[in-house]
Amino acid sequence: MTDVVLPCRDEAAALPDLLARMPAGYRPIVVDNGSTDGTADVARACGAEVITVTEPGYGAAVHAGVVAADPADGIVCVMDADGSFDPAQLPRVAAPVRSGRAHLGTGRRRPAARGVWPLHARAANAVLAHRLRRTSGLPVHDIGAMRAARREDLLALGLRDRRFGYPLELLIAAGRAGWRVVEVDVDYHPRAAGTKSKVTGTVLGTVRAVRDMSAVLAR
């Protein structure tokens, strides 16, 4: 059974459909990170394991989920829980890791509809990815939120960022560790009605994420 870490803050509206579409062999771990909309109760009602993390931040939620994942399978996936990703594509992201071709599988977002990925957020992502390719040599074009790796490898990296800089710190650390990284296309859909993006939905959210990631690049 492959564990899927779902960092959540106020994602109750998205969870029933998302959890119902989880592919066979993939077990969701919902990490509630300060929700006020009953996210944890909805997740439990849908049969998901739920853990609560009081420290705010995307990285804090992901790290706690990875720690909580069952080491038996070895591979752990991470995916946003707002309905913008299709869980049926998780095996596509995990396949390079499972086969031994890669230490890290990442999803490159491909918008499934016009307006899904606002211009300001897409531009910020492109700039950060370009800087990462130039400094690390990793063949990635997206600092995305869908990935797979072996649990023990992730923990061994000793990632420290607990905010929005976590995904970028992961890629930088992977490059320094000599990891093989394989990027695959994944569909990027409109988030579920009733949820709100913490990053791409507003210019301010994107600025905050870029600030956190720029701090990681400056280390």
XYZ file of N, CA, C and O in Angstrom:
876
model
N 0.841 -1.184 0.000
C 0.000 0.000 0.000
C 0.887 1.250 0.000
O 1.764 1.390 0.847
N 0.653 2.135 -0.965
C 1.426 3.366 -1.081
C 0.664 4.507 -0.416
O -0.480 4.780 -0.766
N 1.312 5.170 0.525
C 0.659 6.272 1.219
C 0.717 7.552 0.396
O 1.717 7.834 -0.275
N -0.360 8.332 0.466
C -0.467 9.604 -0.240
C -0.716 10.695 0.785
O -1.764 10.728 1.440
N 0.239 11.590 0.952
C 0.115 12.688 1.896
C -0.675 13.819 1.242
O -0.310 14.310 0.175
N -1.753 14.224 1.894
C -2.618 15.289 1.399
C -2.614 16.445 2.410
O -3.386 16.455 3.368
N -1.711 17.420 2.246
C -1.714 18.570 3.152
C -2.985 19.386 2.953
O -3.335 19.739 1.829
N -3.690 19.668 4.028
C -5.007 20.307 3.918
C -5.164 21.476 4.868
O -4.788 21.403 6.038
N -5.758 22.534 4.348
C -6.284 23.609 5.174
C -7.556 24.092 4.508
O -7.535 24.682 3.435
N -8.669 23.754 5.111
C -9.990 24.124 4.587
C -10.240 23.535 3.202
O -10.547 24.240 2.248
N -10.116 22.210 3.119
C -10.371 21.509 1.856
C -11.581 20.568 1.954
O -11.722 19.641 1.161
N -12.473 20.809 2.917
C -13.599 19.898 3.136
C -14.437 19.705 1.877
O -14.909 18.599 1.588
N -14.619 20.764 1.102
C -15.469 20.671 -0.087
C -14.881 19.768 -1.159
O -15.616 19.196 -1.974
N -13.574 19.641 -1.189
C -12.924 18.853 -2.239
C -12.742 17.390 -1.870
O -12.625 16.525 -2.748
N -12.695 17.092 -0.580
C -12.255 15.771 -0.150
C -13.151 14.600 -0.545
O -12.640 13.544 -0.945
N -14.483 14.694 -0.431
C -15.281 13.507 -0.768
C -15.015 12.974 -2.177
O -14.796 11.766 -2.363
N -15.014 13.833 -3.166
C -14.759 13.383 -4.532
C -13.318 12.931 -4.705
O -13.046 11.902 -5.332
N -12.391 13.689 -4.139
C -10.972 13.358 -4.274
C -10.666 11.990 -3.667
O -10.012 11.143 -4.299
N -11.135 11.755 -2.459
C -10.852 10.493 -1.783
C -11.552 9.320 -2.462
O -11.019 8.203 -2.483
N -12.712 9.576 -3.042
C -13.432 8.505 -3.737
C -12.704 8.050 -4.993
O -12.893 6.916 -5.457
N -11.868 8.925 -5.558
C -11.155 8.600 -6.789
C -9.719 8.133 -6.551
O -8.962 7.961 -7.508
N -9.366 7.902 -5.307
C -8.021 7.420 -5.003
C -7.846 6.029 -5.627
O -8.683 5.143 -5.446
N -6.776 5.799 -6.389
C -6.627 4.507 -7.064
C -6.356 3.364 -6.089
O -5.880 3.587 -4.962
N -6.653 2.161 -6.520
C -6.415 0.986 -5.691
C -4.934 0.895 -5.341
O -4.064 1.132 -6.190
N -4.669 0.576 -4.088
C -3.291 0.443 -3.653
C -2.685 1.721 -3.129
O -1.507 1.732 -2.733
N -3.464 2.798 -3.102
C -2.973 4.085 -2.608
C -3.839 4.516 -1.427
O -5.059 4.607 -1.546
N -3.201 4.782 -0.294
C -3.911 5.092 0.954
C -3.714 6.554 1.318
O -2.583 7.010 1.528
N -4.793 7.332 1.422
C -4.654 8.755 1.734
C -4.386 9.020 3.212
O -4.985 8.396 4.093
N -3.475 9.952 3.461
C -3.246 10.483 4.801
C -3.536 11.974 4.736
O -2.796 12.740 4.113
N -4.633 12.388 5.324
C -5.026 13.790 5.325
C -4.348 14.480 6.498
O -4.527 14.082 7.655
N -3.562 15.497 6.187
C -2.852 16.241 7.227
C -3.565 17.577 7.406
O -3.452 18.480 6.577
N -4.312 17.685 8.490
C -5.088 18.893 8.754
C -4.184 19.949 9.372
O -3.629 19.764 10.451
N -4.056 21.086 8.686
C -3.112 22.122 9.088
C -3.852 23.428 9.398
O -3.714 24.415 8.688
N -4.699 23.372 10.435
C -5.393 24.577 10.874
C -6.717 24.842 10.193
O -7.152 26.002 10.106
N -7.403 23.809 9.730
C -8.688 23.997 9.050
C -9.762 24.461 10.024
O -9.769 24.098 11.200
N -10.698 25.241 9.492
C -11.839 25.697 10.288
C -13.168 25.283 9.663
O -14.228 25.720 10.117
N -13.102 24.458 8.615
C -14.318 24.085 7.882
C -14.714 22.629 8.067
O -15.533 22.110 7.314
N -14.139 21.965 9.060
C -14.482 20.565 9.289
C -13.746 19.595 8.399
O -14.193 18.453 8.228
N -12.615 20.001 7.854
C -11.838 19.135 6.963
C -11.555 17.774 7.602
O -11.746 16.735 6.969
N -11.106 17.765 8.846
C -10.746 16.510 9.507
C -11.959 15.582 9.634
O -11.854 14.372 9.387
N -13.111 16.125 10.010
C -14.312 15.300 10.163
C -14.751 14.719 8.825
O -15.150 13.548 8.747
N -14.686 15.524 7.772
C -15.061 15.032 6.446
C -14.119 13.923 6.009
O -14.549 12.883 5.475
N -12.834 14.110 6.228
C -11.848 13.105 5.833
C -12.084 11.789 6.566
O -12.038 10.703 5.959
N -12.340 11.870 7.860
C -12.593 10.647 8.630
C -13.859 9.959 8.154
O -13.913 8.718 8.063
N -14.890 10.737 7.857
C -16.143 10.162 7.378
C -15.950 9.441 6.049
O -16.685 8.498 5.732
N -14.955 9.872 5.294
C -14.652 9.236 4.007
C -13.678 8.074 4.156
O -13.281 7.464 3.156
N -13.268 7.778 5.385
C -12.409 6.633 5.633
C -10.926 6.901 5.582
O -10.124 5.954 5.628
N -10.516 8.169 5.511
C -9.095 8.489 5.425
C -8.471 8.583 6.818
O -9.141 8.946 7.783
N -7.192 8.262 6.895
C -6.442 8.531 8.118
C -6.219 10.034 8.218
O -5.945 10.690 7.209
N -6.347 10.577 9.412
C -6.182 12.016 9.610
C -5.162 12.253 10.704
O -5.225 11.637 11.776
N -4.224 13.156 10.457
C -3.336 13.626 11.507
C -3.443 15.148 11.553
O -3.739 15.786 10.544
N -3.219 15.698 12.718
C -3.339 17.144 12.918
C -1.971 17.738 13.195
O -1.218 17.215 14.029
N -1.659 18.818 12.487
C -0.389 19.516 12.667
C -0.694 20.956 13.050
O -1.355 21.679 12.292
N -0.235 21.359 14.207
C -0.530 22.714 14.686
C 0.431 23.746 14.122
O 0.066 24.917 13.986
N 1.659 23.339 13.800
C 2.608 24.286 13.210
C 2.118 24.679 11.831
O 1.908 23.820 10.972
N 1.904 25.970 11.562
C 1.367 26.369 10.260
C 2.414 26.240 9.158
O 3.612 26.380 9.390
N 1.937 25.953 7.945
C 2.836 25.929 6.801
C 2.738 24.652 5.998
O 2.579 23.549 6.550
N 2.830 24.803 4.682
C 2.768 23.660 3.768
C 3.852 22.630 4.091
O 3.589 21.426 4.169
N 5.073 23.093 4.282
C 6.166 22.179 4.571
C 5.965 21.419 5.865
O 6.312 20.234 5.967
N 5.408 22.089 6.868
C 5.137 21.425 8.142
C 4.143 20.287 7.955
O 4.304 19.197 8.521
N 3.111 20.534 7.151
C 2.096 19.508 6.909
C 2.672 18.331 6.127
O 2.438 17.163 6.459
N 3.431 18.627 5.085
C 4.006 17.548 4.275
C 4.977 16.709 5.098
O 4.944 15.471 5.059
N 5.850 17.372 5.837
C 6.829 16.637 6.640
C 6.140 15.707 7.632
O 6.529 14.539 7.773
N 5.107 16.206 8.311
C 4.396 15.375 9.274
C 3.749 14.173 8.596
O 3.732 13.069 9.149
N 3.225 14.380 7.390
C 2.624 13.278 6.660
C 3.633 12.235 6.250
O 3.360 11.020 6.320
N 4.806 12.673 5.812
C 5.855 11.729 5.425
C 6.305 10.916 6.630
O 6.500 9.698 6.548
N 6.467 11.578 7.779
C 6.853 10.876 8.998
C 5.807 9.835 9.375
O 6.140 8.716 9.804
N 4.533 10.180 9.196
C 3.441 9.279 9.579
C 3.224 8.143 8.596
O 2.551 7.159 8.922
N 3.781 8.241 7.391
C 3.567 7.223 6.363
C 4.156 5.883 6.792
O 5.183 5.816 7.469
N 3.505 4.821 6.374
C 3.944 3.462 6.677
C 5.198 3.146 5.865
O 5.174 3.242 4.633
N 6.291 2.770 6.506
C 7.518 2.488 5.751
C 7.487 1.165 4.998
O 8.420 0.861 4.240
N 6.435 0.370 5.161
C 6.402 -0.969 4.568
C 6.527 -0.935 3.047
O 7.320 -1.671 2.454
N 5.742 -0.094 2.381
C 5.804 -0.007 0.913
C 7.076 0.692 0.469
O 7.665 0.358 -0.554
N 7.488 1.686 1.239
C 8.715 2.405 0.914
C 8.483 3.700 0.175
O 9.203 4.678 0.367
N 7.481 3.732 -0.697
C 7.222 4.917 -1.511
C 6.093 5.736 -0.892
O 5.099 5.194 -0.425
N 6.278 7.049 -0.894
C 5.232 7.954 -0.423
C 4.999 9.022 -1.488
O 5.944 9.483 -2.127
N 3.739 9.355 -1.700
C 3.362 10.394 -2.661
C 2.838 11.606 -1.905
O 2.356 11.490 -0.774
N 2.915 12.754 -2.551
C 2.364 13.992 -1.994
C 1.543 14.667 -3.081
O 1.984 14.742 -4.240
N 0.360 15.140 -2.726
C -0.523 15.764 -3.708
C -1.385 16.814 -3.035
O -1.848 16.614 -1.910
N -1.617 17.935 -3.710
C -2.545 18.934 -3.198
C -3.940 18.322 -3.087
O -4.318 17.454 -3.885
N -4.711 18.819 -2.135
C -6.025 18.232 -1.849
C -7.178 19.127 -2.252
O -8.300 18.947 -1.794
N -6.939 20.098 -3.143
C -8.006 21.027 -3.523
C -8.775 20.595 -4.762
O -9.615 21.338 -5.270
N -8.501 19.385 -5.254
C -9.212 18.876 -6.418
C -8.581 19.236 -7.740
O -9.108 18.865 -8.793
N -7.446 19.939 -7.726
C -6.827 20.355 -8.985
C -6.028 19.247 -9.652
O -5.698 19.349 -10.833
N -5.705 18.195 -8.901
C -4.992 17.052 -9.467
C -5.884 15.821 -9.460
O -6.735 15.658 -8.589
N -5.661 14.938 -10.416
C -6.414 13.694 -10.518
C -5.626 12.594 -9.813
O -4.532 12.231 -10.265
N -6.143 12.034 -8.716
C -5.397 10.988 -8.017
C -5.149 9.751 -8.869
O -4.221 8.989 -8.584
N -5.943 9.556 -9.924
C -5.712 8.417 -10.811
C -4.356 8.499 -11.503
O -3.852 7.496 -12.020
N -3.744 9.695 -11.512
C -2.440 9.863 -12.146
C -1.275 9.677 -11.181
O -0.110 9.786 -11.582
N -1.563 9.355 -9.930
C -0.498 9.099 -8.974
C 0.429 7.963 -9.411
O 1.657 8.091 -9.292
N -0.101 6.842 -9.932
C 0.812 5.782 -10.380
C 1.764 6.247 -11.475
O 2.896 5.750 -11.564
N 1.333 7.195 -12.302
C 2.198 7.748 -13.349
C 3.394 8.464 -12.737
O 4.520 8.354 -13.235
N 3.159 9.204 -11.654
C 4.236 9.941 -10.998
C 5.147 9.003 -10.209
O 6.371 9.191 -10.155
N 4.554 7.979 -9.607
C 5.329 7.050 -8.781
C 6.092 6.018 -9.607
O 7.080 5.450 -9.106
N 5.683 5.777 -10.842
C 6.275 4.700 -11.645
C 7.790 4.796 -11.792
O 8.487 3.772 -11.660
N 8.361 5.974 -12.093
C 9.826 6.026 -12.234
C 10.564 5.649 -10.952
O 11.662 5.085 -11.011
N 9.971 5.957 -9.795
C 10.588 5.601 -8.523
C 10.440 4.107 -8.278
O 11.389 3.423 -7.872
N 9.265 3.592 -8.542
C 9.005 2.173 -8.299
C 9.883 1.285 -9.172
O 10.324 0.212 -8.747
N 10.157 1.743 -10.397
C 10.966 0.951 -11.319
C 12.466 1.107 -11.080
O 13.267 0.369 -11.657
N 12.842 2.100 -10.267
C 14.253 2.339 -10.012
C 14.898 3.312 -10.978
O 16.102 3.580 -10.895
N 14.106 3.878 -11.918
C 14.668 4.848 -12.863
C 14.952 6.186 -12.217
O 15.736 6.976 -12.743
N 14.292 6.461 -11.103
C 14.439 7.771 -10.471
C 14.347 7.646 -8.962
O 13.735 6.714 -8.429
N 14.970 8.604 -8.278
C 14.780 8.735 -6.847
C 13.527 9.567 -6.546
O 12.920 9.415 -5.489
N 13.189 10.463 -7.481
C 12.070 11.379 -7.280
C 11.278 11.508 -8.568
O 11.841 11.781 -9.632
N 9.978 11.282 -8.474
C 9.077 11.534 -9.589
C 8.286 12.792 -9.308
O 7.785 12.972 -8.194
N 8.188 13.690 -10.286
C 7.454 14.932 -10.089
C 6.463 15.133 -11.231
O 6.677 14.658 -12.348
N 5.396 15.866 -10.932
C 4.384 16.153 -11.935
C 4.590 17.527 -12.551
O 4.783 18.507 -11.821
N 4.556 17.585 -13.870
C 4.600 18.868 -14.574
C 3.176 19.229 -14.962
O 2.534 18.541 -15.766
N 2.671 20.302 -14.397
C 1.274 20.668 -14.605
C 0.992 21.066 -16.049
O 1.701 21.886 -16.635
N -0.070 20.481 -16.593
C -0.581 20.814 -17.910
C -2.043 21.232 -17.750
O -2.903 20.399 -17.466
N -2.351 22.529 -17.864
C -3.719 23.000 -17.619
C -4.741 22.270 -18.474
O -4.563 22.119 -19.691
N -5.813 21.814 -17.836
C -6.872 21.092 -18.529
C -7.966 22.020 -19.037
O -8.865 21.584 -19.757
N -7.889 23.292 -18.669
C -8.889 24.259 -19.119
C -8.282 25.658 -19.053
O -7.312 25.896 -18.317
N -8.827 26.555 -19.822
C -8.335 27.938 -19.834
C -8.570 28.589 -18.469
O -9.623 28.427 -17.862
N -7.579 29.339 -18.009
C -7.711 30.062 -16.759
C -7.412 29.261 -15.508
O -7.489 29.801 -14.401
N -7.070 27.971 -15.665
C -6.796 27.142 -14.497
C -5.559 27.640 -13.750
O -5.532 27.671 -12.517
N -4.555 28.044 -14.523
C -3.275 28.446 -13.932
C -3.065 29.920 -14.245
O -2.640 30.279 -15.336
N -3.364 30.825 -13.303
C -3.260 32.261 -13.570
C -1.867 32.651 -14.060
O -0.860 32.049 -13.673
N -1.827 33.666 -14.896
C -0.579 34.084 -15.517
C 0.496 34.423 -14.491
O 1.662 34.065 -14.650
N 0.114 35.151 -13.415
C 1.126 35.539 -12.429
C 1.755 34.323 -11.765
O 2.960 34.300 -11.501
N 0.954 33.290 -11.504
C 1.475 32.097 -10.854
C 2.317 31.273 -11.818
O 3.367 30.741 -11.452
N 1.867 31.180 -13.074
C 2.630 30.420 -14.067
C 3.987 31.085 -14.325
O 5.011 30.396 -14.451
N 3.999 32.415 -14.395
C 5.253 33.134 -14.646
C 6.229 32.939 -13.485
O 7.435 32.719 -13.697
N 5.730 33.027 -12.258
C 6.598 32.833 -11.096
C 7.182 31.434 -11.080
O 8.374 31.232 -10.801
N 6.358 30.451 -11.407
C 6.830 29.071 -11.459
C 7.910 28.902 -12.520
O 8.932 28.243 -12.297
N 7.701 29.507 -13.695
C 8.664 29.384 -14.787
C 10.012 29.989 -14.413
O 11.075 29.428 -14.722
N 9.998 31.139 -13.747
C 11.241 31.793 -13.346
C 12.001 30.938 -12.341
O 13.216 30.725 -12.459
N 11.285 30.423 -11.342
C 11.938 29.602 -10.329
C 12.486 28.307 -10.940
O 13.602 27.885 -10.610
N 11.718 27.690 -11.825
C 12.172 26.450 -12.462
C 13.406 26.701 -13.326
O 14.330 25.880 -13.366
N 13.418 27.834 -14.028
C 14.582 28.172 -14.854
C 15.823 28.334 -13.982
O 16.914 27.834 -14.328
N 15.680 29.040 -12.874
C 16.813 29.230 -11.964
C 17.290 27.896 -11.405
O 18.503 27.664 -11.268
N 16.350 27.018 -11.124
C 16.708 25.707 -10.589
C 17.450 24.877 -11.635
O 18.463 24.233 -11.325
N 16.969 24.869 -12.862
C 17.659 24.121 -13.923
C 19.079 24.644 -14.118
O 20.024 23.873 -14.290
N 19.216 25.965 -14.074
C 20.522 26.576 -14.304
C 21.508 26.277 -13.182
O 22.701 26.052 -13.430
N 21.030 26.246 -11.944
C 21.933 26.065 -10.815
C 22.153 24.605 -10.434
O 23.208 24.260 -9.893
N 21.154 23.749 -10.714
C 21.258 22.348 -10.280
C 21.417 21.356 -11.423
O 21.892 20.238 -11.208
N 20.979 21.762 -12.629
C 21.017 20.840 -13.752
C 19.862 19.863 -13.782
O 19.786 19.016 -14.679
N 18.947 19.973 -12.826
C 17.803 19.062 -12.812
C 16.859 19.374 -13.973
O 16.558 20.541 -14.235
N 16.344 18.356 -14.659
C 15.481 18.580 -15.816
C 14.027 18.820 -15.427
O 13.128 18.071 -15.828
N 13.770 19.859 -14.654
C 12.410 20.113 -14.182
C 11.928 21.473 -14.685
O 12.704 22.404 -14.837
N 10.629 21.539 -14.941
C 10.010 22.754 -15.450
C 8.882 23.236 -14.545
O 8.193 24.199 -14.877
N 8.684 22.555 -13.415
C 7.570 22.879 -12.536
C 7.977 22.619 -11.093
O 8.486 21.539 -10.769
N 7.786 23.619 -10.247
C 7.978 23.428 -8.809
C 6.635 22.972 -8.265
O 5.975 23.661 -7.486
N 6.193 21.834 -8.728
C 4.812 21.412 -8.553
C 4.513 20.758 -7.226
O 5.382 20.559 -6.375
N 3.250 20.415 -7.056
C 2.781 19.876 -5.784
C 2.279 18.446 -5.925
O 1.373 18.021 -5.230
N 2.871 17.687 -6.845
C 2.545 16.266 -6.989
C 3.867 15.547 -7.191
O 4.584 15.819 -8.164
N 4.225 14.667 -6.260
C 5.535 14.044 -6.335
C 5.525 12.694 -5.626
O 4.609 12.382 -4.853
N 6.566 11.911 -5.878
C 6.713 10.605 -5.242
C 8.185 10.326 -5.014
O 9.034 10.673 -5.845
N 8.489 9.701 -3.890
C 9.861 9.318 -3.566
C 9.793 8.236 -2.493
O 8.731 7.955 -1.932
N 10.937 7.646 -2.227
C 10.990 6.680 -1.137
C 11.041 7.435 0.194
O 11.791 8.388 0.358
N 10.241 6.981 1.121
C 10.094 7.663 2.396
C 11.433 7.856 3.092
O 11.753 8.949 3.577
N 12.238 6.805 3.166
C 13.508 6.916 3.888
C 14.461 7.885 3.193
O 15.232 8.588 3.858
N 14.384 7.954 1.859
C 15.224 8.908 1.135
C 14.808 10.343 1.443
O 15.658 11.225 1.638
N 13.492 10.595 1.472
C 12.998 11.940 1.775
C 13.446 12.383 3.166
O 13.928 13.506 3.349
N 13.288 11.513 4.138
C 13.654 11.876 5.503
C 15.161 12.080 5.636
O 15.615 12.937 6.401
N 15.942 11.328 4.873
C 17.396 11.444 4.945
C 17.899 12.783 4.409
O 19.005 13.216 4.763
N 17.109 13.452 3.579
C 17.521 14.756 3.057
C 17.566 15.831 4.143
O 18.238 16.846 3.986
N 16.822 15.617 5.220
C 16.837 16.578 6.329
C 16.281 17.938 5.958
O 16.817 18.972 6.378
N 15.201 17.980 5.192
C 14.625 19.252 4.757
C 14.154 20.062 5.964
O 13.540 19.541 6.888
N 14.402 21.376 5.929
C 14.124 22.242 7.077
C 12.973 23.210 6.853
O 12.394 23.718 7.812
N 12.670 23.532 5.596
C 11.643 24.546 5.343
C 10.270 23.998 5.722
O 9.915 22.877 5.344
N 9.510 24.795 6.424
C 8.175 24.369 6.850
C 7.087 25.262 6.245
O 5.934 25.170 6.648
N 7.468 26.080 5.274
C 6.498 26.946 4.622
C 6.393 26.576 3.145
O 6.532 25.409 2.777
N 6.155 27.555 2.289
C 5.975 27.271 0.866
C 7.288 26.981 0.148
O 7.285 26.596 -1.022
N 8.415 27.173 0.844
C 9.695 26.877 0.214
C 10.033 25.399 0.178
O 11.010 25.001 -0.466
N 9.215 24.561 0.819
C 9.509 23.127 0.921
C 9.711 22.451 -0.437
O 10.696 21.724 -0.615
N 8.801 22.633 -1.417
C 9.005 21.921 -2.694
C 10.310 22.288 -3.382
O 10.966 21.421 -3.985
N 10.694 23.550 -3.313
C 11.935 23.967 -3.939
C 13.136 23.440 -3.164
O 14.126 22.994 -3.769
N 13.069 23.473 -1.837
C 14.166 22.925 -1.045
C 14.361 21.447 -1.361
O 15.505 20.956 -1.438
N 13.268 20.727 -1.553
C 13.359 19.310 -1.903
C 14.139 19.117 -3.200
O 15.036 18.271 -3.287
N 13.812 19.894 -4.218
C 14.491 19.753 -5.504
C 15.962 20.150 -5.402
O 16.831 19.490 -5.995
N 16.249 21.216 -4.680
C 17.648 21.631 -4.510
C 18.438 20.533 -3.788
O 19.548 20.160 -4.194
N 17.863 20.010 -2.714
C 18.538 18.953 -1.957
C 18.700 17.693 -2.800
O 19.729 17.003 -2.717
N 17.699 17.381 -3.614
C 17.789 16.215 -4.487
C 18.939 16.374 -5.479
O 19.685 15.428 -5.750
N 19.067 17.586 -6.039
C 20.158 17.838 -6.972
C 21.515 17.691 -6.309
O 22.437 17.084 -6.872
N 21.647 18.227 -5.111
C 22.923 18.136 -4.393
C 23.252 16.704 -4.002
O 24.434 16.335 -3.905
N 22.210 15.904 -3.777
C 22.422 14.506 -3.389
C 22.649 13.603 -4.596
O 22.881 12.401 -4.424
N 22.566 14.170 -5.803
C 22.774 13.371 -7.004
C 21.599 12.496 -7.369
O 21.754 11.499 -8.083
N 20.414 12.870 -6.912
C 19.228 12.079 -7.236
C 18.901 12.156 -8.720
O 19.100 13.188 -9.359
N 18.377 11.055 -9.233
C 17.778 11.054 -10.566
C 16.323 11.523 -10.412
O 15.575 10.968 -9.601
N 15.962 12.533 -11.171
C 14.612 13.102 -11.088
C 13.937 12.965 -12.443
O 14.511 13.346 -13.461
N 12.742 12.422 -12.450
C 11.970 12.259 -13.679
C 10.675 13.051 -13.544
O 9.910 12.857 -12.589
N 10.432 13.927 -14.500
C 9.233 14.762 -14.519
C 8.257 14.209 -15.550
O 8.643 13.929 -16.685
N 7.005 14.030 -15.152
C 5.979 13.524 -16.061
C 4.818 14.509 -16.102
O 4.566 15.232 -15.138
N 4.116 14.547 -17.218
C 2.972 15.446 -17.352
C 1.796 14.962 -16.508
O 1.478 13.759 -16.486
N 1.137 15.900 -15.826
C -0.097 15.604 -15.103
C -1.111 16.696 -15.430
O -0.750 17.843 -15.671
N -2.362 16.333 -15.442
C -3.426 17.294 -15.726
C -3.626 18.225 -14.535
O -3.566 17.798 -13.374
N -3.886 19.488 -14.853
C -4.115 20.496 -13.818
C -5.506 21.070 -14.043
O -5.768 21.749 -15.040
N -6.413 20.780 -13.112
C -7.827 21.122 -13.249
C -8.199 22.315 -12.368
O -7.461 22.663 -11.440
N -9.356 22.900 -12.618
C -9.856 23.910 -11.677
C -10.050 23.277 -10.309
O -10.492 22.129 -10.204
N -9.701 23.985 -9.264
C -9.883 23.434 -7.922
C -11.377 23.284 -7.641
O -12.218 23.936 -8.268
N -11.697 22.438 -6.697
C -13.091 22.163 -6.365
C -13.800 23.415 -5.865
O -13.205 24.252 -5.179
N -15.071 23.528 -6.219
C -15.879 24.642 -5.725
C -15.906 24.609 -4.200
O -16.029 23.548 -3.586
N -15.761 25.776 -3.593
C -15.781 25.856 -2.140
C -14.407 25.824 -1.513
O -14.278 25.948 -0.294
N -13.354 25.662 -2.347
C -11.986 25.725 -1.837
C -11.318 26.978 -2.386
O -11.742 27.540 -3.395
N -10.246 27.388 -1.718
C -9.542 28.599 -2.121
C -8.049 28.338 -2.102
O -7.518 27.826 -1.117
N -7.387 28.678 -3.181
C -5.945 28.478 -3.258
C -5.215 29.367 -2.264
O -5.559 30.530 -2.085
N -4.185 28.796 -1.628
C -3.347 29.580 -0.723
C -2.193 30.231 -1.466
O -1.501 31.093 -0.920
N -1.961 29.825 -2.728
C -0.828 30.343 -3.483
C -1.278 30.979 -4.785
O -1.223 32.190 -4.967
N -1.749 30.153 -5.732
C -1.990 30.657 -7.087
C -3.242 31.495 -7.213
O -3.397 32.216 -8.200
N -4.152 31.420 -6.227
C -5.415 32.113 -6.379
C -5.321 33.621 -6.302
O -6.189 34.328 -6.812
N -4.282 34.136 -5.662
C -4.132 35.582 -5.539
C -2.688 35.971 -5.824
O -1.764 35.168 -5.648
N -2.512 37.219 -6.226
C -1.151 37.712 -6.442
C -0.386 37.699 -5.123
O 0.793 37.332 -5.075
N -1.051 38.091 -4.025
C -0.400 38.121 -2.723
C 0.073 36.730 -2.316
O 1.193 36.566 -1.798
N -0.768 35.727 -2.548
C -0.378 34.355 -2.212
C 0.831 33.914 -3.014
O 1.737 33.258 -2.486
N 0.863 34.276 -4.298
C 2.009 33.928 -5.135
C 3.259 34.648 -4.657
O 4.351 34.065 -4.599
N 3.122 35.929 -4.291
C 4.271 36.693 -3.794
C 4.837 36.044 -2.530
O 6.065 35.936 -2.368
N 3.962 35.616 -1.644
C 4.434 34.978 -0.418
C 5.189 33.691 -0.725
O 6.226 33.397 -0.132
N 4.660 32.896 -1.675
C 5.323 31.650 -2.040
C 6.674 31.925 -2.684
O 7.662 31.244 -2.390
N 6.725 32.907 -3.574
C 7.997 33.264 -4.217
C 9.000 33.751 -3.177
O 10.193 33.442 -3.239
N 8.519 34.516 -2.202
C 9.398 34.989 -1.119
C 10.017 33.820 -0.376
O 11.227 33.770 -0.139
N 9.173 32.846 -0.008
C 9.688 31.687 0.703
C 10.673 30.897 -0.139
O 11.721 30.449 0.340
N 10.359 30.723 -1.421
C 11.228 29.944 -2.294
C 12.509 30.697 -2.609
O 13.594 30.092 -2.726
N 12.429 32.008 -2.746
C 13.639 32.798 -2.991
C 14.590 32.706 -1.796
O 15.815 32.688 -1.966
N 14.036 32.654 -0.597
C 14.871 32.510 0.586
C 15.599 31.169 0.558
O 16.763 31.069 0.981
N 14.924 30.136 0.061
C 15.573 28.834 -0.062
C 16.698 28.881 -1.080
O 17.798 28.367 -0.853
N 16.465 29.532 -2.210
C 17.492 29.642 -3.240
C 18.720 30.415 -2.756
O 19.842 30.175 -3.202
N 18.496 31.337 -1.829
C 19.591 32.178 -1.342
C 20.466 31.493 -0.298
O 21.517 32.020 0.062
N 20.070 30.332 0.173
C 20.849 29.665 1.218
C 22.191 29.168 0.679
O 22.288 28.754 -0.459
